[in-house]
CSV table of C-alpha atoms in Angstrom, one decimal:
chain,number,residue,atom,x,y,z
A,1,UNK,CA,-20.0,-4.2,4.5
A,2,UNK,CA,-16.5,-5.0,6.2
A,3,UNK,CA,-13.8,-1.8,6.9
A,4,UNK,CA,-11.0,-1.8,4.9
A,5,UNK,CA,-8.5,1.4,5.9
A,6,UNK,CA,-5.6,2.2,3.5
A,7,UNK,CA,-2.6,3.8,5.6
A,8,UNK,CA,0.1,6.1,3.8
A,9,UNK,CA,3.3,5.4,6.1
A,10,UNK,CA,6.0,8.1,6.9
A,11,UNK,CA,8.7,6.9,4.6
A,12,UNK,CA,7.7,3.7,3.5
A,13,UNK,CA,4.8,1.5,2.6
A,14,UNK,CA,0.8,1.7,1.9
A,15,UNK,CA,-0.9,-0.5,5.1
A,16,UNK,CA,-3.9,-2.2,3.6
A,17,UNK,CA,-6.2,-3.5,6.7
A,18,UNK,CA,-9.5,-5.6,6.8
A,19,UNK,CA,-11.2,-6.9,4.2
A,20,UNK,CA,-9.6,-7.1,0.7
A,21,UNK,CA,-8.9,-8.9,-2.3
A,22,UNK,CA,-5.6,-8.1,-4.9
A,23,UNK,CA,-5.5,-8.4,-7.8
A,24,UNK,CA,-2.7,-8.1,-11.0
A,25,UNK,CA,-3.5,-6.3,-14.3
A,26,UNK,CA,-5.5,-9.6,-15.9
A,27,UNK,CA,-7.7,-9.6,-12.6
A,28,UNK,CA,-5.9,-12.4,-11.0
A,29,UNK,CA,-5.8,-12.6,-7.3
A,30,UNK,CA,-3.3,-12.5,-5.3
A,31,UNK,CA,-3.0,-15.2,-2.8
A,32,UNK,CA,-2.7,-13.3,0.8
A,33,UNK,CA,-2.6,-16.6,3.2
A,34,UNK,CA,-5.7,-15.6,5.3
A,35,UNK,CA,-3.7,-12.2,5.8
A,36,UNK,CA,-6.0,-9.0,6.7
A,37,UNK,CA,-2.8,-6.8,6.7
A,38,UNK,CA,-0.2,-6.7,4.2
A,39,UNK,CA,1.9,-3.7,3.4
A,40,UNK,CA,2.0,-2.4,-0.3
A,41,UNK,CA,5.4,-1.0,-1.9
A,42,UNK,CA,5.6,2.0,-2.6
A,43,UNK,CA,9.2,3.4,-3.7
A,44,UNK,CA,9.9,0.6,-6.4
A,45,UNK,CA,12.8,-1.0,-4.3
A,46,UNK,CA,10.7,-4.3,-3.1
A,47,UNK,CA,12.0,-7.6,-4.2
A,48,UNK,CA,8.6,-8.8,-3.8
A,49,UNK,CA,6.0,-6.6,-5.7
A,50,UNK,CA,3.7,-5.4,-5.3
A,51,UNK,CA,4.4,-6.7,-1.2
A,52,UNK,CA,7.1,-4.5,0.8
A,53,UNK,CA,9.8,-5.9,1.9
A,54,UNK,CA,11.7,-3.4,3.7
A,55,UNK,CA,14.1,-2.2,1.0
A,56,UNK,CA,12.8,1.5,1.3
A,57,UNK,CA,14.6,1.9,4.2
A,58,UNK,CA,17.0,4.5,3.8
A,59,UNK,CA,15.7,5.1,0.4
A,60,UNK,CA,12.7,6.5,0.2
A,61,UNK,CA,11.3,9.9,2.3
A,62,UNK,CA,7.8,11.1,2.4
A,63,UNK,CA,6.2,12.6,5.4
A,64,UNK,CA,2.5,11.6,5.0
A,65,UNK,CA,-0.1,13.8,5.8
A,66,UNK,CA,-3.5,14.2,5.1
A,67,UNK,CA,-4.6,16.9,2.3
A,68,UNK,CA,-8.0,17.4,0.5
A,69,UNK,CA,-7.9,17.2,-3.3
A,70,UNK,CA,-9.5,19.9,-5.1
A,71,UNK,CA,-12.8,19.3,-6.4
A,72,UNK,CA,-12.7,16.4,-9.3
A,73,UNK,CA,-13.6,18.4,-12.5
C-alpha cells in the first residue's frame, strides 16, 4: 500500500502527498492532473476550494504542532 502523509502547515494550508484520490460530498472525484501534491485550504479564504490558493496569507495564524488526542471514548 502506497504512503500518503497529510502535513498541517504553520499558517496556511494542509499538504496532501502520495497516493490519493478527492472526493466532494456525492463521492465525485476530483480531477488532480496526475498531481501527487496538492495543498488543501484551510482558513476559508481560497478562491478555489477545496485547493489553496494563497489567500491565507496574512490571514490566517496557527503554529502547527504535533499533540496526542486523548483516548477516543
Amino acid at each position: 500500500m502506497a504512503k500518503t502523509r497529510l502535513t498541517v502547515n504553520n499558517n496556511g494550508s494542509l499538504r496532501v502527498e502520495g497516493e490519493f484520490e478527492i472526493v466532494d460530498k456525492n463521492g465525485n472525484v476530483y480531477g488532480l492532473g496526475g498531481r501527487e501534491l496538492v495543498s488543501i485550504c484551510r482558513c476559508g479564504l481560497s478562491k478555489n476550494k477545496p485547493f489553496c490558493d494563497g489567500s491565507h496569507k496574512g490571514h490566517f495564524e496557527h503554529e502547527a504542532e504535533a499533540f496526542d488526542l486523548p483516548p477516543k471514548k
